[in-house]
Short mmCIF file of C-alpha atoms and ligand atoms in Angstrom, two decimals:
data_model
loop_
_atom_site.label_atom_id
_atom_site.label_comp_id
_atom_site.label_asym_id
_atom_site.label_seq_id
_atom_site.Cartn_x
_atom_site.Cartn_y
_atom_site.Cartn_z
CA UNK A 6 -9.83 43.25 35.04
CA UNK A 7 -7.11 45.42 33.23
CA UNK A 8 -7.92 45.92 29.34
CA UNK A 9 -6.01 45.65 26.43
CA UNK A 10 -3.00 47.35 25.96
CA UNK A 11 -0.92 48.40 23.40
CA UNK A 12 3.19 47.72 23.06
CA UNK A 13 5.39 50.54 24.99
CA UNK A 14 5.61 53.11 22.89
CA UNK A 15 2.02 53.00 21.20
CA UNK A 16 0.44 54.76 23.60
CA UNK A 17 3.41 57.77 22.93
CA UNK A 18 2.45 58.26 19.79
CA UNK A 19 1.28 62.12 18.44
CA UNK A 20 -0.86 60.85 15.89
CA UNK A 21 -0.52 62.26 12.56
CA UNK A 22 -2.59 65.52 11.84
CA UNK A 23 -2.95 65.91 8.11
CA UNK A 24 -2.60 69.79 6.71
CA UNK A 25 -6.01 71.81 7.43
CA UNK A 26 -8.61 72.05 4.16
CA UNK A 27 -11.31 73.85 5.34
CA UNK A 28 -12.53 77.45 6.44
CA UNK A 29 -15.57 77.82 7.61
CA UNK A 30 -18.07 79.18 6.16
CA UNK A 31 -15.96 79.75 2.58
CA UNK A 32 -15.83 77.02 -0.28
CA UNK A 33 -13.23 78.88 -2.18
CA UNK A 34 -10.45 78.19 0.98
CA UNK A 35 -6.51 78.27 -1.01
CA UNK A 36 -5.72 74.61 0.63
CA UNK A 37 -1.86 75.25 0.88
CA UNK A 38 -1.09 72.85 4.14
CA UNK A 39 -0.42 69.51 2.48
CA UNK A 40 2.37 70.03 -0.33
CA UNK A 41 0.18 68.56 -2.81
CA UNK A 42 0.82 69.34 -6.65
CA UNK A 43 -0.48 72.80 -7.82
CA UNK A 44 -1.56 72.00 -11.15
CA UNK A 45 -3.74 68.44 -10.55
CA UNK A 46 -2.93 64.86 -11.96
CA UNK A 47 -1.94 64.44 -15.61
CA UNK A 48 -5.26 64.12 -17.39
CA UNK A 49 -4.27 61.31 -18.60
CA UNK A 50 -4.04 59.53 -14.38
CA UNK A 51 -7.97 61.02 -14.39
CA UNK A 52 -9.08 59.13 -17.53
CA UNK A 53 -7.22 55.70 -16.35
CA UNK A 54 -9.34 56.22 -12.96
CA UNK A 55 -12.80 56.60 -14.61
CA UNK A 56 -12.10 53.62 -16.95
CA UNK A 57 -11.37 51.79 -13.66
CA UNK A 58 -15.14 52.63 -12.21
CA UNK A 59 -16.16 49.80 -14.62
CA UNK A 60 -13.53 46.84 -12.81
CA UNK A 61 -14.43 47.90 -8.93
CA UNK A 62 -15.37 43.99 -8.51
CA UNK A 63 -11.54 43.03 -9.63
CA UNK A 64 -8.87 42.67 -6.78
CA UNK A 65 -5.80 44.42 -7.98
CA UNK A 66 -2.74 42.97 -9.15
CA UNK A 67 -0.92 42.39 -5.63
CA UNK A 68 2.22 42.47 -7.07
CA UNK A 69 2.16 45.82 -8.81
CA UNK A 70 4.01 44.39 -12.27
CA UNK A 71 2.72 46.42 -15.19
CA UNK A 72 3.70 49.57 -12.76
CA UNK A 73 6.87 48.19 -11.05
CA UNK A 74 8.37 47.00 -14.82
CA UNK A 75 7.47 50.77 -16.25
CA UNK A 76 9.42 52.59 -13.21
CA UNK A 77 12.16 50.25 -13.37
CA UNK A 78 12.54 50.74 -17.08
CA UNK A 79 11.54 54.74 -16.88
CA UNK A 80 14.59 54.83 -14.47
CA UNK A 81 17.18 51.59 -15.90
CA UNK A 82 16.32 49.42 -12.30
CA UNK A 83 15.85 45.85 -12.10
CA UNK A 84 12.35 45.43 -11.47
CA UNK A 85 12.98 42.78 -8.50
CA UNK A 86 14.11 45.92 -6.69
CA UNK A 87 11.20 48.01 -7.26
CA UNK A 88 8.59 47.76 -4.68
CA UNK A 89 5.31 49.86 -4.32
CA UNK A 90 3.37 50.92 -1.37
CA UNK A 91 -0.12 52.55 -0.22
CA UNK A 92 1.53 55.45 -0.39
CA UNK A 93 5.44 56.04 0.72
CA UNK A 94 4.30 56.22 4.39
CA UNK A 95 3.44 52.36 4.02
CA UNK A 96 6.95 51.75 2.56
CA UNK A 97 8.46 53.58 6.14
CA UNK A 98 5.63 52.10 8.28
CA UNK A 99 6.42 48.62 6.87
CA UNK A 100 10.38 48.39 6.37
CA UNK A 101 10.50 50.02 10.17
CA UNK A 102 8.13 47.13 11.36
CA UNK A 103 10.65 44.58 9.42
CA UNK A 104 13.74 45.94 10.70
CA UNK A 105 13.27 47.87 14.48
CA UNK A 106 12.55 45.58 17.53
CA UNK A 107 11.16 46.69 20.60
CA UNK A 108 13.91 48.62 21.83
CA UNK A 109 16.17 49.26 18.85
CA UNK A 110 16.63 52.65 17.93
CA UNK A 111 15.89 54.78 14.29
CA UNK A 112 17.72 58.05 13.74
CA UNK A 113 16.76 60.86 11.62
CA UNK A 114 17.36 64.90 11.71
CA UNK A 115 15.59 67.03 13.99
CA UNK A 116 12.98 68.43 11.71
CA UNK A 117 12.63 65.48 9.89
CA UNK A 118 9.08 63.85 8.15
CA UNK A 119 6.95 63.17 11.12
CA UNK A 120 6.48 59.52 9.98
CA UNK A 121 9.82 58.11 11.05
CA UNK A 122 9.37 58.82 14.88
CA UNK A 123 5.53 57.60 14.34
CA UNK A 124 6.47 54.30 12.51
CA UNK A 125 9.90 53.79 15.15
CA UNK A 126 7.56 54.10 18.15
CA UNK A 127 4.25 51.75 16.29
CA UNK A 128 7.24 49.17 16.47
CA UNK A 129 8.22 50.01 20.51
CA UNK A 130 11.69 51.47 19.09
CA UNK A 131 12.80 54.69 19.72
CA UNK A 132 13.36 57.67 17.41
CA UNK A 133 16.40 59.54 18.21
CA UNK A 134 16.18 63.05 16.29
CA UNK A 135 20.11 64.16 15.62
CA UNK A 136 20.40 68.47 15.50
CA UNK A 137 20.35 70.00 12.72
CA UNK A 138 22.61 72.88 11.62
CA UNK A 139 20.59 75.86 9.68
CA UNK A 140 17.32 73.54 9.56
CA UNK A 141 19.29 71.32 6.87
CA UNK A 142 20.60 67.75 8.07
CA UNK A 143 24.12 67.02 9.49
CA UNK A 144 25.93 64.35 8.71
CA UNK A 145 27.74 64.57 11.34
CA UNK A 146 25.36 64.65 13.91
CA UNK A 147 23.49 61.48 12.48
CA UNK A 148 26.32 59.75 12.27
CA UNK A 149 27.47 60.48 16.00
CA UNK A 150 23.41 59.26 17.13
CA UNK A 151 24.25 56.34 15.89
CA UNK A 152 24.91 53.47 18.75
CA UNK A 153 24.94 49.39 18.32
CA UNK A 154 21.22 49.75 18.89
CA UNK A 155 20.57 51.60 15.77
CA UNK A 156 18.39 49.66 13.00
CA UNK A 157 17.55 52.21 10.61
CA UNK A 158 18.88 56.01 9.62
CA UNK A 159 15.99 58.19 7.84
CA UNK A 160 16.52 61.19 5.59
CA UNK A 161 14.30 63.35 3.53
CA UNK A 162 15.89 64.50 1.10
CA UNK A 163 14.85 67.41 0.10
CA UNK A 164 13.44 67.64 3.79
CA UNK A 165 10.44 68.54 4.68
CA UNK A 166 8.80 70.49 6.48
CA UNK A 167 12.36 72.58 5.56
CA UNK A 168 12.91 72.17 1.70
CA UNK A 169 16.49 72.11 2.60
CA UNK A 170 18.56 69.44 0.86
CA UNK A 171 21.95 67.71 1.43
CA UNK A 172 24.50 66.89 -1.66
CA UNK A 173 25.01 63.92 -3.39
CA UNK A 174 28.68 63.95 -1.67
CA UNK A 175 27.07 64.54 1.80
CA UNK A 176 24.57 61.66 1.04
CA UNK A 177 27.63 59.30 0.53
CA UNK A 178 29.65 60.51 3.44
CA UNK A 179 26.47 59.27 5.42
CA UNK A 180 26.32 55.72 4.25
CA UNK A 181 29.70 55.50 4.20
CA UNK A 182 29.68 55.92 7.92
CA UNK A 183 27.66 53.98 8.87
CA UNK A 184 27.66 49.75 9.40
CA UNK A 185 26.60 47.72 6.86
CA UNK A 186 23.46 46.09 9.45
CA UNK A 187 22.02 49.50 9.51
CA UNK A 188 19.47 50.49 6.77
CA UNK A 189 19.82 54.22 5.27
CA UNK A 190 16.70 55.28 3.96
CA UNK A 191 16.69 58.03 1.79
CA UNK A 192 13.10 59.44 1.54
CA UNK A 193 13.20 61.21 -2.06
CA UNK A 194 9.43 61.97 -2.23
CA UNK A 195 10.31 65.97 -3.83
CA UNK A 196 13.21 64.41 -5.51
CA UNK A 197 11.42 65.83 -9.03
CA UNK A 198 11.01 69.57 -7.84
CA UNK A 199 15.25 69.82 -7.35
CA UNK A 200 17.69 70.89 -10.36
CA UNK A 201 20.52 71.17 -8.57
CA UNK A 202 23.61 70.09 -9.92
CA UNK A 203 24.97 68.71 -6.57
CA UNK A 204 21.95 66.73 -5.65
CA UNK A 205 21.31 63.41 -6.29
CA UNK A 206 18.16 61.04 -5.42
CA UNK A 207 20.00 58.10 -3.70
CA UNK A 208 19.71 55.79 -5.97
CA UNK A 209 23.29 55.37 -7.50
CA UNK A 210 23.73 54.25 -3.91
CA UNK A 211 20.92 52.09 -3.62
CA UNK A 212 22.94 50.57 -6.81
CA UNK A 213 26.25 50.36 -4.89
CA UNK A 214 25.56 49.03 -1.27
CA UNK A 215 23.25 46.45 0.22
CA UNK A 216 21.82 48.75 3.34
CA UNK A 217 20.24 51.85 1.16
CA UNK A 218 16.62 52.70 0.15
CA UNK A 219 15.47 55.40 -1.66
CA UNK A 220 11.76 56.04 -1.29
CA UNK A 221 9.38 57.91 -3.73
CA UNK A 222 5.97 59.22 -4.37
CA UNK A 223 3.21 59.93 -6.98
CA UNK A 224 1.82 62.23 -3.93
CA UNK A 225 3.61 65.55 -4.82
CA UNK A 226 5.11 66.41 -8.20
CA UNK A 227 2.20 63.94 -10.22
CA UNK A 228 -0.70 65.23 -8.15
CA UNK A 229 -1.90 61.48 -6.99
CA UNK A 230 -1.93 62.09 -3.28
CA UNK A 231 -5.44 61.07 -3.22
CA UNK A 232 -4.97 57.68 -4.02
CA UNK A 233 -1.96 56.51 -2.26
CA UNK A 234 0.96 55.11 -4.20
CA UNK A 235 4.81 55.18 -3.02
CA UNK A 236 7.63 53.24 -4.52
CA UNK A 237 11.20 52.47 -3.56
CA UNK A 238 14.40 50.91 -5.12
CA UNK A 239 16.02 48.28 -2.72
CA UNK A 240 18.32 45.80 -2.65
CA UNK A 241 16.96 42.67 -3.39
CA UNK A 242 17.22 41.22 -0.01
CA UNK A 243 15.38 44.60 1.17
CA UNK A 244 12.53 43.95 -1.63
CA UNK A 245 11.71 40.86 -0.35
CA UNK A 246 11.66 41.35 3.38
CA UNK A 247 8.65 43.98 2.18
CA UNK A 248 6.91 41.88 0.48
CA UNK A 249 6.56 39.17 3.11
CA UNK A 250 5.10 41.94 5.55
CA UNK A 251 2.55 44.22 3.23
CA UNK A 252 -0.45 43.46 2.89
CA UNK A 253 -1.00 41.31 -0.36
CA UNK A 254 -2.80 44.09 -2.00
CA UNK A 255 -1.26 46.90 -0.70
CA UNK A 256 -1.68 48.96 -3.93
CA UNK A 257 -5.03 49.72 -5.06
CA UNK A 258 -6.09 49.37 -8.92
CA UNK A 259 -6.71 52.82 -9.37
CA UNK A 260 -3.53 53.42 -7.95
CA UNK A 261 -2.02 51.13 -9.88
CA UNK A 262 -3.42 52.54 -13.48
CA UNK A 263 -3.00 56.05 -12.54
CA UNK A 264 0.59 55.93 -11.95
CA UNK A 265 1.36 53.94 -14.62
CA UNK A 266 -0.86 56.79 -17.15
CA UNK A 267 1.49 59.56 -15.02
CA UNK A 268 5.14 58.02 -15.62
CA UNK A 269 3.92 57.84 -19.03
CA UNK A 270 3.12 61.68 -19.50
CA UNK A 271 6.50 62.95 -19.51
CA UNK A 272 4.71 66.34 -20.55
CA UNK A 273 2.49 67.54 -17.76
CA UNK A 274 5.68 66.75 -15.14
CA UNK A 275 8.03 69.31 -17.46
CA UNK A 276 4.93 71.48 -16.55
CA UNK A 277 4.70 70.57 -13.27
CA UNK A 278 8.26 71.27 -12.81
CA UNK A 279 8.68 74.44 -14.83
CA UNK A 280 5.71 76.03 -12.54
CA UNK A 281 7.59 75.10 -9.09
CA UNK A 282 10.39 76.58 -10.74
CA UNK A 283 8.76 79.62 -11.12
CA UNK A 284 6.59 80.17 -7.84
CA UNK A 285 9.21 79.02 -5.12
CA UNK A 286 11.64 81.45 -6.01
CA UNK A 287 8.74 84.20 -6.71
CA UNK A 288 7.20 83.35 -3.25
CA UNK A 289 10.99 83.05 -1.58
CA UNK A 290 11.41 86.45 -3.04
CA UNK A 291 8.17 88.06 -1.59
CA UNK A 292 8.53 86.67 1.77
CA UNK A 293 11.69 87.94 1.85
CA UNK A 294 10.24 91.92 0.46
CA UNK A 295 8.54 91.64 3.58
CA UNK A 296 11.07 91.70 5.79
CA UNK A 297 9.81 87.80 7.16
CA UNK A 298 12.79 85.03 7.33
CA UNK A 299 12.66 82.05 4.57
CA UNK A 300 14.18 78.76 4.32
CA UNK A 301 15.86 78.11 0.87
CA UNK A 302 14.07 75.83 -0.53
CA UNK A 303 14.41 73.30 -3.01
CA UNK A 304 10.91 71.60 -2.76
CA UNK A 305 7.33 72.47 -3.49
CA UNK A 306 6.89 74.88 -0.49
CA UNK A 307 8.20 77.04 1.65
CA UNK A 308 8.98 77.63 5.23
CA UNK A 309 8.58 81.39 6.67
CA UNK A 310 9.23 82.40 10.22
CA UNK A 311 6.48 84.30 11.83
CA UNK A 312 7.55 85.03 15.16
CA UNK A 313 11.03 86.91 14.12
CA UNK A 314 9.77 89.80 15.20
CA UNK A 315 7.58 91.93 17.92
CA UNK A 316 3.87 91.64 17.06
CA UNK A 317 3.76 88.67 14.85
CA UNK A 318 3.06 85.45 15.84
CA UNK A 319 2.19 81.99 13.67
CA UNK A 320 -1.29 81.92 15.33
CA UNK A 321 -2.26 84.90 14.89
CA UNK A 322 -0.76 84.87 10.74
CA UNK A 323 -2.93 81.38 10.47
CA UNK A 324 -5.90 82.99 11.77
CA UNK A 325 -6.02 85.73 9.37
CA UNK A 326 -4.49 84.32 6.20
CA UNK A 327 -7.79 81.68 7.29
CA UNK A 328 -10.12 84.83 7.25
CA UNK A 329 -8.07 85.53 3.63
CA UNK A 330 -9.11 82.25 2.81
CA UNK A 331 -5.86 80.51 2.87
CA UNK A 332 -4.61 77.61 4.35
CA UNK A 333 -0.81 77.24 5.85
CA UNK A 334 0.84 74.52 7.71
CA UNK A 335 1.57 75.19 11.21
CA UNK A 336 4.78 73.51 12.40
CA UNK A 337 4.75 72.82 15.94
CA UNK A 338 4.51 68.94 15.65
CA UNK A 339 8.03 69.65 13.68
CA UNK A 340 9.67 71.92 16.68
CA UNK A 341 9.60 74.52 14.35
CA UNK A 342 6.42 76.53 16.24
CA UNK A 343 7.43 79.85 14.59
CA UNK A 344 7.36 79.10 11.55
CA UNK A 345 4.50 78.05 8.98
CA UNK A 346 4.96 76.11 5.52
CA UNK A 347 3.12 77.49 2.32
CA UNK A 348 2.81 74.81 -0.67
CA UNK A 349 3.04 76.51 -4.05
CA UNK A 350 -0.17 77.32 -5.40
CA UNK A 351 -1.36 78.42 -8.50
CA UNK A 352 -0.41 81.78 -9.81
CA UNK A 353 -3.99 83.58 -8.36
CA UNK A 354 -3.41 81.50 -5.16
CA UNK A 355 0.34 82.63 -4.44
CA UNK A 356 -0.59 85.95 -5.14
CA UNK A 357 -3.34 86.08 -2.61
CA UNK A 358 -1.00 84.01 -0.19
CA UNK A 359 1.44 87.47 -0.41
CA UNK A 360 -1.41 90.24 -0.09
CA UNK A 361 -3.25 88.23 2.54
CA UNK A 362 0.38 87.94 4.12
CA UNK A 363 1.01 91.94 3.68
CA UNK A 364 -1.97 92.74 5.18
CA UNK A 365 -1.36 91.22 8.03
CA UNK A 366 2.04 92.52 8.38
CA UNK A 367 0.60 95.36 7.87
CA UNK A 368 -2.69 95.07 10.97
CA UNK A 369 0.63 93.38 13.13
CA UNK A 370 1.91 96.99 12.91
CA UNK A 371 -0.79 99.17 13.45
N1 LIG B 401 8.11 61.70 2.83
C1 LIG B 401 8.05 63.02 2.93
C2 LIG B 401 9.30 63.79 3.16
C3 LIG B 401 6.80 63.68 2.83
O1 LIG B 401 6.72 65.00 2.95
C4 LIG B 401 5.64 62.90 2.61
C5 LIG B 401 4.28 63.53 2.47
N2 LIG B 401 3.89 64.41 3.41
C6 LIG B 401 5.78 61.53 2.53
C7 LIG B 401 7.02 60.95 2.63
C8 LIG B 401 4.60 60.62 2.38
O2 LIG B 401 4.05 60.71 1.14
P1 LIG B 401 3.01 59.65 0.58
O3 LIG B 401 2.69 58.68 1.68
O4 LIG B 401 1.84 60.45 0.17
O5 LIG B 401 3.72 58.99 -0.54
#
């Protein structure tokens, strides 16, 4: 008798490890592993979810519509093309299951979000990772991975686990290259954290063409990781190829209430954004003091190398900044096993992130 098995590709799967959050035997561990928001949810999200405790018996709306008609108006969309998800992850897992056949093949950059491989292989397609020059996309090289088999072309931009970034102009010269059948999806989930002048979301092109997405997140910037809520501007067609394949109540009512209390608090993201402002140059800056390699970044963390020179190695850094009480992101599922990613803390935690890192520059050398 054989058992049950699961489509090719299933079974190839590296499943999805989530950032660290504990060190033993502390409760006061710096969790900086996940790129979640350093100052909370708006406390305005955390009242909407306590007056929710009283509804638990209600299903949720399944169509999202007070929240999909306040991010199309916060943001001048037509609310047909807004769509929300459990999360952005559901929005790749589901649009790859819609669009990739067994076979068909998904390109993104070499260091790009772990989720588009995963989602391409849940579907038996394959991921085909296109080199990246200075851990920040190419154009070029996407466009050159792309074959007749090609379904769908990811890119986080900002990336991470890099923070790097790739223009507005750069953006364009993608989708512009490619055929219309093959859907660009521009995953803008630290879209908030970037002021640069020569970036741009995605979504004047999501406006222009019939084949772009542009995926976003209450996750990082508005602190709602916890409860799962993506959303993405589509084209219509896009919008409702989604909604025949989530699940009909893919976005929980706490979800649903919370984000819509966050758009609304216009206050706490200046806040939000005005700290990251701060702290990723300060941290970029420190790094750098000590001598240790650091990806410009333009998102809510940053990427140092730890193996650039003799005596220092990533495992041995993550074992004492752990014994520091503080939590990095190792990056080997990203092929990027020298490195680790720090999200910005608070100002006491991103302090302690630098000593803890000094002194172990510092017990490398001696
Ligand atoms: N895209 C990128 C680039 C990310 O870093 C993350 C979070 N790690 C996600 C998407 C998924 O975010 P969420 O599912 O929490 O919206």
């Amino acid at each position: 008798m054989s058992s049950p098995s699961p489509i090719p590709g299933v079974l190839d799967i590296a499943p999805y490890v989530g950032g660290d959050s504990k060190v033993e035997g502390r409760d006061d561990a710096i969790k900086l592993s996940s790129n979640e928001s350093a100052l909370g949810a708006s406390p305005r999200a955390r009242e909407a979810v306590r007056k929710l405790a009283d509804e638990l018996e209600r299903y949720p709306d399944g169509g999202s519509n007070a929240l999909r008609h306040a991010l199309a108006e916060a943001n001048g969309m037509d609310p047909a093309r807004v769509i929300t998800g459990n999360g952005s992850d559901e929005i790749i897992s589901v649009l790859t299951h819609a669009y990739v056949a067994p076979g068909d093949e998904v390109v993104h950059s070499q260091h790009g979000f772990l989720m588009y491989p995963i989602s391409t292989r849940a579907c038996g397609g394959k991921p085909i990772a296109a080199p990246e020059n200075d851990y920040t996309a190419s154009v070029d090289a996407m466009l050159a991975a792309v074959t007749p088999r090609t379904k769908i072309v990811f890119v986080a931009n900002p990336n991470n686990p890099t923070g790097t970034y790739l223009s507005a102009d750069e953006l364009a010269r993608l989708r512009a290259g490619l055929r219309d059948d093959v859907l660009l999806v521009i995953d803008a989930a630290y879209a908030e954290f970037v002021s640069r002048n020569d970036y741009g979301t995605g979504r004047e092109l999501v406006d222009r063409f019939d084949n772009v997405v542009m995926t976003r997140t209450f996750s990082k910037i508005y602190g709602l990781a916890a409860l799962r809520l993506g959303w993405a501007y589509c084209p219509t067609e896009v919008a409702q190829v989604f909604h025949r394949v989530r699940g009909p109540f893919n976005v929980n009512a706490a979800a649903q209430a919370a984000g819509l209390a966050a758009l609304a608090d216009t206050d706490f993201l200046d806040t939000a954004r005005r700290h990251n402002d701060t702290w990723v140059p300060w941290l970029t800056d420190a790094f750098d003091k000590l001598g240790l390699e650091v990806i410009p970044s333009v998102g809510n963390f940053v990427t140092v190398r730890f193996d650039g020179k003799p005596g220092l190695s990533p495992e041995a850094a993550t074992a004492f900044l752990k014994s520091r009480g503080v939590i990095g992101r190792g990056l080997v599922p990203y092929q990027m096993p020298g490195w680790l990613r720090f999200t910005v803390g608070k100002e006491a935690e991103n302090r302690t992130l630098v000593a803890a890192t000094a002194e172990y520059l510092q017990s490398a050398d001696g």
